[in-house]
PDB file of C-alpha atoms in Angstrom:
ATOM      1  CA  MET A   1       0.000   0.000   0.000  1.00  0.00           C
ATOM      2  CA  PRO A   2       1.466   3.391  -0.947  1.00  0.00           C
ATOM      3  CA  ALA A   3       2.299   5.772   1.875  1.00  0.00           C
ATOM      4  CA  ARG A   4      -0.278   8.452   2.496  1.00  0.00           C
ATOM      5  CA  THR A   5       0.749  11.863   1.274  1.00  0.00           C
ATOM      6  CA  GLY A   6      -0.615  15.339   1.737  1.00  0.00           C
ATOM      7  CA  ARG A   7      -2.192  16.880   4.789  1.00  0.00           C
ATOM      8  CA  PRO A   8      -3.481  14.628   7.599  1.00  0.00           C
ATOM      9  CA  PRO A   9      -7.276  14.266   7.771  1.00  0.00           C
ATOM     10  CA  LYS A  10      -9.194  16.683   9.969  1.00  0.00           C
ATOM     11  CA  ILE A  11     -10.053  15.231  13.342  1.00  0.00           C
ATOM     12  CA  SER A  12     -12.231  16.360  16.227  1.00  0.00           C
ATOM     13  CA  LYS A  13     -12.103  15.838  19.970  1.00  0.00           C
ATOM     14  CA  ALA A  14     -14.948  13.348  19.553  1.00  0.00           C
ATOM     15  CA  ASP A  15     -12.799  11.326  17.124  1.00  0.00           C
ATOM     16  CA  ILE A  16      -9.916  11.395  19.598  1.00  0.00           C
ATOM     17  CA  VAL A  17     -12.065  10.330  22.554  1.00  0.00           C
ATOM     18  CA  SER A  18     -13.625   7.487  20.574  1.00  0.00           C
ATOM     19  CA  ALA A  19     -10.226   6.232  19.402  1.00  0.00           C
ATOM     20  CA  ALA A  20      -8.759   6.512  22.903  1.00  0.00           C
ATOM     21  CA  HIS A  21     -11.608   4.405  24.299  1.00  0.00           C
ATOM     22  CA  ARG A  22     -10.845   1.739  21.692  1.00  0.00           C
ATOM     23  CA  VAL A  23      -7.151   1.659  22.570  1.00  0.00           C
ATOM     24  CA  ILE A  24      -7.845   1.376  26.309  1.00  0.00           C
ATOM     25  CA  ASP A  25     -10.544  -1.264  25.885  1.00  0.00           C
ATOM     26  CA  GLU A  26      -8.245  -3.405  23.759  1.00  0.00           C
ATOM     27  CA  GLU A  27      -4.821  -2.747  25.271  1.00  0.00           C
ATOM     28  CA  GLY A  28      -5.159  -0.870  28.582  1.00  0.00           C
ATOM     29  CA  THR A  29      -4.115   2.596  29.717  1.00  0.00           C
ATOM     30  CA  GLN A  30      -0.398   1.841  29.419  1.00  0.00           C
ATOM     31  CA  ALA A  31      -0.804   1.511  25.650  1.00  0.00           C
ATOM     32  CA  LEU A  32      -2.473   4.920  25.371  1.00  0.00           C
ATOM     33  CA  THR A  33       0.240   7.229  24.084  1.00  0.00           C
ATOM     34  CA  MET A  34      -0.088  10.173  21.725  1.00  0.00           C
ATOM     35  CA  ARG A  35       1.850   8.241  19.099  1.00  0.00           C
ATOM     36  CA  ARG A  36      -0.388   5.166  19.433  1.00  0.00           C
ATOM     37  CA  LEU A  37      -3.506   7.319  19.360  1.00  0.00           C
ATOM     38  CA  ALA A  38      -2.308   9.167  16.263  1.00  0.00           C
ATOM     39  CA  ARG A  39      -1.986   5.854  14.440  1.00  0.00           C
ATOM     40  CA  GLU A  40      -5.496   4.917  15.524  1.00  0.00           C
ATOM     41  CA  VAL A  41      -7.058   8.054  14.021  1.00  0.00           C
ATOM     42  CA  GLY A  42      -4.753   8.136  11.003  1.00  0.00           C
ATOM     43  CA  THR A  43      -2.964  11.381  11.777  1.00  0.00           C
ATOM     44  CA  THR A  44       0.256  12.629  13.356  1.00  0.00           C
ATOM     45  CA  PRO A  45       1.048  13.170  17.053  1.00  0.00           C
ATOM     46  CA  MET A  46       1.536  16.874  16.344  1.00  0.00           C
ATOM     47  CA  ALA A  47      -1.999  17.103  14.945  1.00  0.00           C
ATOM     48  CA  LEU A  48      -3.355  15.672  18.212  1.00  0.00           C
ATOM     49  CA  TYR A  49      -1.671  18.405  20.233  1.00  0.00           C
ATOM     50  CA  HIS A  50      -4.002  20.936  18.592  1.00  0.00           C
ATOM     51  CA  HIS A  51      -6.824  19.249  20.526  1.00  0.00           C
ATOM     52  CA  VAL A  52      -5.261  17.818  23.707  1.00  0.00           C
ATOM     53  CA  ARG A  53      -2.205  19.063  25.556  1.00  0.00           C
ATOM     54  CA  ASP A  54      -0.953  15.711  26.884  1.00  0.00           C
ATOM     55  CA  LYS A  55      -2.034  12.292  28.103  1.00  0.00           C
ATOM     56  CA  ASP A  56      -3.452  13.682  31.355  1.00  0.00           C
ATOM     57  CA  GLU A  57      -5.778  16.015  29.463  1.00  0.00           C
ATOM     58  CA  LEU A  58      -6.760  13.109  27.236  1.00  0.00           C
ATOM     59  CA  LEU A  59      -7.613  10.959  30.265  1.00  0.00           C
ATOM     60  CA  LEU A  60      -9.684  13.815  31.693  1.00  0.00           C
ATOM     61  CA  LEU A  61     -11.634  13.965  28.429  1.00  0.00           C
ATOM     62  CA  LEU A  62     -12.268  10.237  28.703  1.00  0.00           C
ATOM     63  CA  LEU A  63     -13.361  10.513  32.338  1.00  0.00           C
ATOM     64  CA  ASP A  64     -15.746  13.374  31.497  1.00  0.00           C
ATOM     65  CA  ASP A  65     -17.109  11.515  28.495  1.00  0.00           C
ATOM     66  CA  TYR A  66     -17.813   8.403  30.540  1.00  0.00           C
ATOM     67  CA  ALA A  67     -19.223  10.263  33.551  1.00  0.00           C
ATOM     68  CA  ALA A  68     -21.615  12.207  31.312  1.00  0.00           C
ATOM     69  CA  GLY A  69     -23.296   8.984  30.243  1.00  0.00           C
ATOM     70  CA  VAL A  70     -23.644   7.363  33.663  1.00  0.00           C
ATOM     71  CA  PRO A  71     -27.192   7.547  35.094  1.00  0.00           C
ATOM     72  CA  ARG A  72     -27.328   8.573  38.736  1.00  0.00           C
ATOM     73  CA  PRO A  73     -29.998   7.580  41.242  1.00  0.00           C
ATOM     74  CA  GLU A  74     -32.118  10.381  42.602  1.00  0.00           C
ATOM     75  CA  PRO A  75     -30.582  11.859  45.769  1.00  0.00           C
ATOM     76  CA  GLN A  76     -32.517  10.955  48.900  1.00  0.00           C
ATOM     77  CA  ALA A  77     -31.557  13.893  51.076  1.00  0.00           C
ATOM     78  CA  GLY A  78     -33.537  14.809  54.151  1.00  0.00           C
ATOM     79  CA  SER A  79     -35.971  12.055  55.009  1.00  0.00           C
ATOM     80  CA  ALA A  80     -33.900   8.992  54.082  1.00  0.00           C
ATOM     81  CA  ASP A  81     -31.758   7.196  56.651  1.00  0.00           C
ATOM     82  CA  PRO A  82     -28.227   8.602  56.251  1.00  0.00           C
ATOM     83  CA  GLY A  83     -26.590   5.200  56.505  1.00  0.00           C
ATOM     84  CA  GLU A  84     -28.783   3.836  53.708  1.00  0.00           C
ATOM     85  CA  ARG A  85     -28.074   6.965  51.643  1.00  0.00           C
ATOM     86  CA  ILE A  86     -24.369   6.221  51.939  1.00  0.00           C
ATOM     87  CA  VAL A  87     -24.858   2.567  51.000  1.00  0.00           C
ATOM     88  CA  ALA A  88     -27.024   3.523  47.993  1.00  0.00           C
ATOM     89  CA  ALA A  89     -24.440   6.027  46.755  1.00  0.00           C
ATOM     90  CA  ALA A  90     -21.588   3.544  47.265  1.00  0.00           C
ATOM     91  CA  VAL A  91     -23.456   0.797  45.407  1.00  0.00           C
ATOM     92  CA  ALA A  92     -24.244   3.225  42.563  1.00  0.00           C
ATOM     93  CA  MET A  93     -20.575   4.242  42.400  1.00  0.00           C
ATOM     94  CA  ARG A  94     -19.508   0.622  42.170  1.00  0.00           C
ATOM     95  CA  VAL A  95     -22.086  -0.151  39.473  1.00  0.00           C
ATOM     96  CA  ALA A  96     -20.836   2.822  37.463  1.00  0.00           C
ATOM     97  CA  LEU A  97     -17.232   1.605  37.626  1.00  0.00           C
ATOM     98  CA  MET A  98     -17.487  -2.193  37.567  1.00  0.00           C
ATOM     99  CA  ASP A  99     -17.210  -2.504  33.788  1.00  0.00           C
ATOM    100  CA  VAL A 100     -14.454   0.114  33.432  1.00  0.00           C
ATOM    101  CA  PRO A 101     -11.667  -0.961  35.815  1.00  0.00           C
ATOM    102  CA  TRP A 102      -9.222   1.239  33.882  1.00  0.00           C
ATOM    103  CA  ILE A 103     -11.045   4.264  35.313  1.00  0.00           C
ATOM    104  CA  VAL A 104     -10.533   2.890  38.821  1.00  0.00           C
ATOM    105  CA  GLU A 105      -6.846   2.520  37.989  1.00  0.00           C
ATOM    106  CA  VAL A 106      -6.685   6.188  36.918  1.00  0.00           C
ATOM    107  CA  LEU A 107      -8.681   7.483  39.893  1.00  0.00           C
ATOM    108  CA  ARG A 108      -6.643   5.543  42.445  1.00  0.00           C
ATOM    109  CA  ALA A 109      -3.639   7.697  41.580  1.00  0.00           C
ATOM    110  CA  ASP A 110      -5.480  10.575  43.340  1.00  0.00           C
ATOM    111  CA  ASP A 111      -4.599  13.035  40.600  1.00  0.00           C
ATOM    112  CA  LEU A 112      -7.214  13.094  37.842  1.00  0.00           C
ATOM    113  CA  MET A 113     -10.955  13.342  38.451  1.00  0.00           C
ATOM    114  CA  SER A 114     -13.991  14.409  36.468  1.00  0.00           C
ATOM    115  CA  ALA A 115     -16.104  17.041  38.200  1.00  0.00           C
ATOM    116  CA  ARG A 116     -19.156  15.195  36.840  1.00  0.00           C
ATOM    117  CA  ALA A 117     -18.305  12.259  39.122  1.00  0.00           C
ATOM    118  CA  LEU A 118     -18.340  14.323  42.320  1.00  0.00           C
ATOM    119  CA  TRP A 119     -21.984  13.373  42.848  1.00  0.00           C
ATOM    120  CA  TYR A 120     -20.864  10.220  44.665  1.00  0.00           C
ATOM    121  CA  PRO A 121     -18.581  11.805  47.288  1.00  0.00           C
ATOM    122  CA  GLU A 122     -21.095  14.643  47.691  1.00  0.00           C
ATOM    123  CA  GLN A 123     -23.874  12.201  48.578  1.00  0.00           C
ATOM    124  CA  ILE A 124     -21.703  10.129  50.899  1.00  0.00           C
ATOM    125  CA  ILE A 125     -20.146  13.087  52.720  1.00  0.00           C
ATOM    126  CA  ASP A 126     -23.478  14.920  53.058  1.00  0.00           C
ATOM    127  CA  ALA A 127     -25.173  11.824  54.501  1.00  0.00           C
ATOM    128  CA  ALA A 128     -22.267  11.213  56.878  1.00  0.00           C
ATOM    129  CA  VAL A 129     -22.534  14.787  58.186  1.00  0.00           C
ATOM    130  CA  GLN A 130     -26.289  14.324  58.523  1.00  0.00           C
ATOM    131  CA  ALA A 131     -25.552  11.217  60.606  1.00  0.00           C
ATOM    132  CA  GLY A 132     -23.485  13.336  63.023  1.00  0.00           C
ATOM    133  CA  LEU A 133     -19.923  13.096  61.721  1.00  0.00           C
ATOM    134  CA  THR A 134     -17.770  16.186  61.442  1.00  0.00           C
ATOM    135  CA  ALA A 135     -16.887  17.290  57.933  1.00  0.00           C
ATOM    136  CA  GLU A 136     -13.373  15.925  58.440  1.00  0.00           C
ATOM    137  CA  ASP A 137     -14.628  12.546  59.644  1.00  0.00           C
ATOM    138  CA  ALA A 138     -17.157  12.464  56.796  1.00  0.00           C
ATOM    139  CA  VAL A 139     -14.333  12.869  54.273  1.00  0.00           C
ATOM    140  CA  ASP A 140     -12.450  10.081  56.033  1.00  0.00           C
ATOM    141  CA  ALA A 141     -15.558   7.898  55.769  1.00  0.00           C
ATOM    142  CA  TYR A 142     -15.844   8.596  52.053  1.00  0.00           C
ATOM    143  CA  ARG A 143     -12.182   7.794  51.467  1.00  0.00           C
ATOM    144  CA  ILE A 144     -12.468   4.503  53.385  1.00  0.00           C
ATOM    145  CA  ILE A 145     -15.523   3.536  51.324  1.00  0.00           C
ATOM    146  CA  TRP A 146     -13.771   4.580  48.115  1.00  0.00           C
ATOM    147  CA  HIS A 147     -10.685   2.479  48.873  1.00  0.00           C
ATOM    148  CA  TYR A 148     -12.885  -0.509  49.699  1.00  0.00           C
ATOM    149  CA  THR A 149     -14.847  -0.047  46.467  1.00  0.00           C
ATOM    150  CA  ALA A 150     -11.804   0.507  44.253  1.00  0.00           C
ATOM    151  CA  GLY A 151      -9.988  -2.463  45.770  1.00  0.00           C
ATOM    152  CA  GLU A 152     -12.991  -4.726  45.308  1.00  0.00           C
ATOM    153  CA  ILE A 153     -13.371  -3.734  41.649  1.00  0.00           C
ATOM    154  CA  ALA A 154      -9.663  -4.139  40.960  1.00  0.00           C
ATOM    155  CA  ALA A 155      -9.585  -7.565  42.641  1.00  0.00           C
ATOM    156  CA  ARG A 156     -12.584  -8.802  40.643  1.00  0.00           C
ATOM    157  CA  ALA A 157     -11.107  -7.504  37.394  1.00  0.00           C
ATOM    158  CA  ALA A 158      -7.815  -9.264  38.106  1.00  0.00           C
ATOM    159  CA  ALA A 159      -9.621 -12.510  38.970  1.00  0.00           C
ATOM    160  CA  ALA A 160     -11.673 -12.296  35.768  1.00  0.00           C
ATOM    161  CA  ARG A 161      -8.503 -11.899  33.693  1.00  0.00           C
ATOM    162  CA  ARG A 162      -6.971 -14.881  35.459  1.00  0.00           C
ATOM    163  CA  ARG A 163     -10.030 -17.054  34.793  1.00  0.00           C
ATOM    164  CA  GLU A 164      -9.840 -16.194  31.102  1.00  0.00           C
ATOM    165  CA  ASP A 165      -6.489 -18.025  30.968  1.00  0.00           C
ATOM    166  CA  GLY A 166      -8.310 -21.291  31.602  1.00  0.00           C
ATOM    167  CA  ARG A 167      -5.349 -22.750  33.466  1.00  0.00           C
ATOM    168  CA  PRO A 168      -5.609 -24.335  36.950  1.00  0.00           C
ATOM    169  CA  THR A 169      -4.891 -21.725  39.592  1.00  0.00           C
ATOM    170  CA  TYR A 170      -2.138 -22.046  42.147  1.00  0.00           C
ATOM    171  CA  ARG A 171      -4.828 -21.559  44.779  1.00  0.00           C
ATOM    172  CA  SER A 172      -6.588 -24.752  43.672  1.00  0.00           C
ATOM    173  CA  GLN A 173      -3.309 -26.667  43.971  1.00  0.00           C
ATOM    174  CA  VAL A 174      -2.831 -25.346  47.521  1.00  0.00           C
ATOM    175  CA  PHE A 175      -6.297 -26.512  48.564  1.00  0.00           C
ATOM    176  CA  GLU A 176      -5.702 -29.952  47.104  1.00  0.00           C
ATOM    177  CA  SER A 177      -2.803 -30.511  49.494  1.00  0.00           C
ATOM    178  CA  LEU A 178      -4.079 -28.532  52.484  1.00  0.00           C
ATOM    179  CA  ASP A 179      -3.287 -30.002  55.914  1.00  0.00           C
ATOM    180  CA  ALA A 180      -6.679 -30.442  57.579  1.00  0.00           C
ATOM    181  CA  ALA A 181      -5.055 -30.767  60.994  1.00  0.00           C
ATOM    182  CA  GLN A 182      -3.407 -27.347  60.670  1.00  0.00           C
ATOM    183  CA  PHE A 183      -6.289 -25.569  58.900  1.00  0.00           C
ATOM    184  CA  PRO A 184      -9.452 -27.489  59.897  1.00  0.00           C
ATOM    185  CA  ARG A 185     -11.972 -24.748  59.127  1.00  0.00           C
ATOM    186  CA  ILE A 186     -10.553 -23.801  55.745  1.00  0.00           C
ATOM    187  CA  ALA A 187      -9.950 -27.424  54.766  1.00  0.00           C
ATOM    188  CA  SER A 188     -13.598 -28.240  55.484  1.00  0.00           C
ATOM    189  CA  LEU A 189     -14.546 -25.538  52.976  1.00  0.00           C
ATOM    190  CA  GLY A 190     -11.836 -26.376  50.470  1.00  0.00           C
ATOM    191  CA  GLY A 191     -14.144 -27.886  47.865  1.00  0.00           C
ATOM    192  CA  ARG A 192     -16.402 -24.836  47.979  1.00  0.00           C
ATOM    193  CA  TRP A 193     -13.722 -22.154  48.427  1.00  0.00           C
ATOM    194  CA  GLU A 194     -13.816 -20.927  44.831  1.00  0.00           C
ATOM    195  CA  GLU A 195     -17.614 -20.802  44.810  1.00  0.00           C
ATOM    196  CA  LEU A 196     -17.787 -19.006  48.157  1.00  0.00           C
ATOM    197  CA  THR A 197     -15.118 -16.422  47.369  1.00  0.00           C
ATOM    198  CA  ALA A 198     -16.686 -15.650  43.969  1.00  0.00           C
ATOM    199  CA  ARG A 199     -19.945 -14.490  45.554  1.00  0.00           C
ATOM    200  CA  ASP A 200     -20.837 -10.812  45.260  1.00  0.00           C
ATOM    201  CA  THR A 201     -20.681  -9.553  48.842  1.00  0.00           C
ATOM    202  CA  TYR A 202     -20.105  -5.883  48.079  1.00  0.00           C
ATOM    203  CA  ALA A 203     -23.422  -4.551  49.435  1.00  0.00           C
ATOM    204  CA  LYS A 204     -23.048  -6.673  52.578  1.00  0.00           C
ATOM    205  CA  GLY A 205     -19.497  -5.435  53.071  1.00  0.00           C
ATOM    206  CA  VAL A 206     -20.166  -1.768  52.475  1.00  0.00           C
ATOM    207  CA  ARG A 207     -23.212  -1.845  54.741  1.00  0.00           C
ATOM    208  CA  ALA A 208     -21.107  -3.298  57.563  1.00  0.00           C
ATOM    209  CA  LEU A 209     -18.423  -0.706  56.845  1.00  0.00           C
ATOM    210  CA  VAL A 210     -20.921   2.157  56.995  1.00  0.00           C
ATOM    211  CA  ARG A 211     -22.410   0.821  60.218  1.00  0.00           C
ATOM    212  CA  GLY A 212     -18.982   0.875  61.808  1.00  0.00           C
ATOM    213  CA  LEU A 213     -18.073   4.309  60.448  1.00  0.00           C
ATOM    214  CA  LEU A 214     -21.260   5.882  61.796  1.00  0.00           C
ATOM    215  CA  SER A 215     -21.165   4.174  65.206  1.00  0.00           C
ATOM    216  CA  PRO A 216     -20.030   6.407  68.059  1.00  0.00           C
ATOM    217  CA  PRO A 217     -16.521   5.574  69.276  1.00  0.00           C
ATOM    218  CA  PRO A 218     -16.286   3.583  72.519  1.00  0.00           C
ATOM    219  CA  VAL A 219     -15.980   5.687  75.623  1.00  0.00           C
TER     220      VAL A 219
END
């Protein structure tokens, strides 16, 4: 095929965002470079810089684009139980991020964030203050819930990738040779361990977490 000559085709931010999503979905955030993206849209890296300053700005565009399309539950301020408001917001946050673990990876760096996504911390912090926490403690509560949520999503994503390999896991080999005298409880569950640990316990876990965060400290 002859090399393309002449001026690169005109591109828009929408073209760039769409191409960047494709690269991340197929190859992950590490593969998203300006050079790789330029190849995807059939232009030059220099042409991209007319639209986005660097990779961070590109990731912000992607975060905004995704957040704009995520439906949010109606806020239940005022009459609703604050603990249940927190749980509902946490569950909604997890649902929004479960299928896009790359976003969790970006957000865990504590640098980039879309303002559109601030609905979740706003709901959680407001409900925590309503429950009697100080603003500082409410932020702590949100951060604890966020770390739990992000870790749970990342762990499930990693497990899903491992299952796609189709190879026996090292964990299964360990359970096959487990010493029942040393680990009686776990050995008794060994045959069901994979089934039990694959269950979705997020709502149960976050509800217990919220209950503890809102409980008054022991005197």
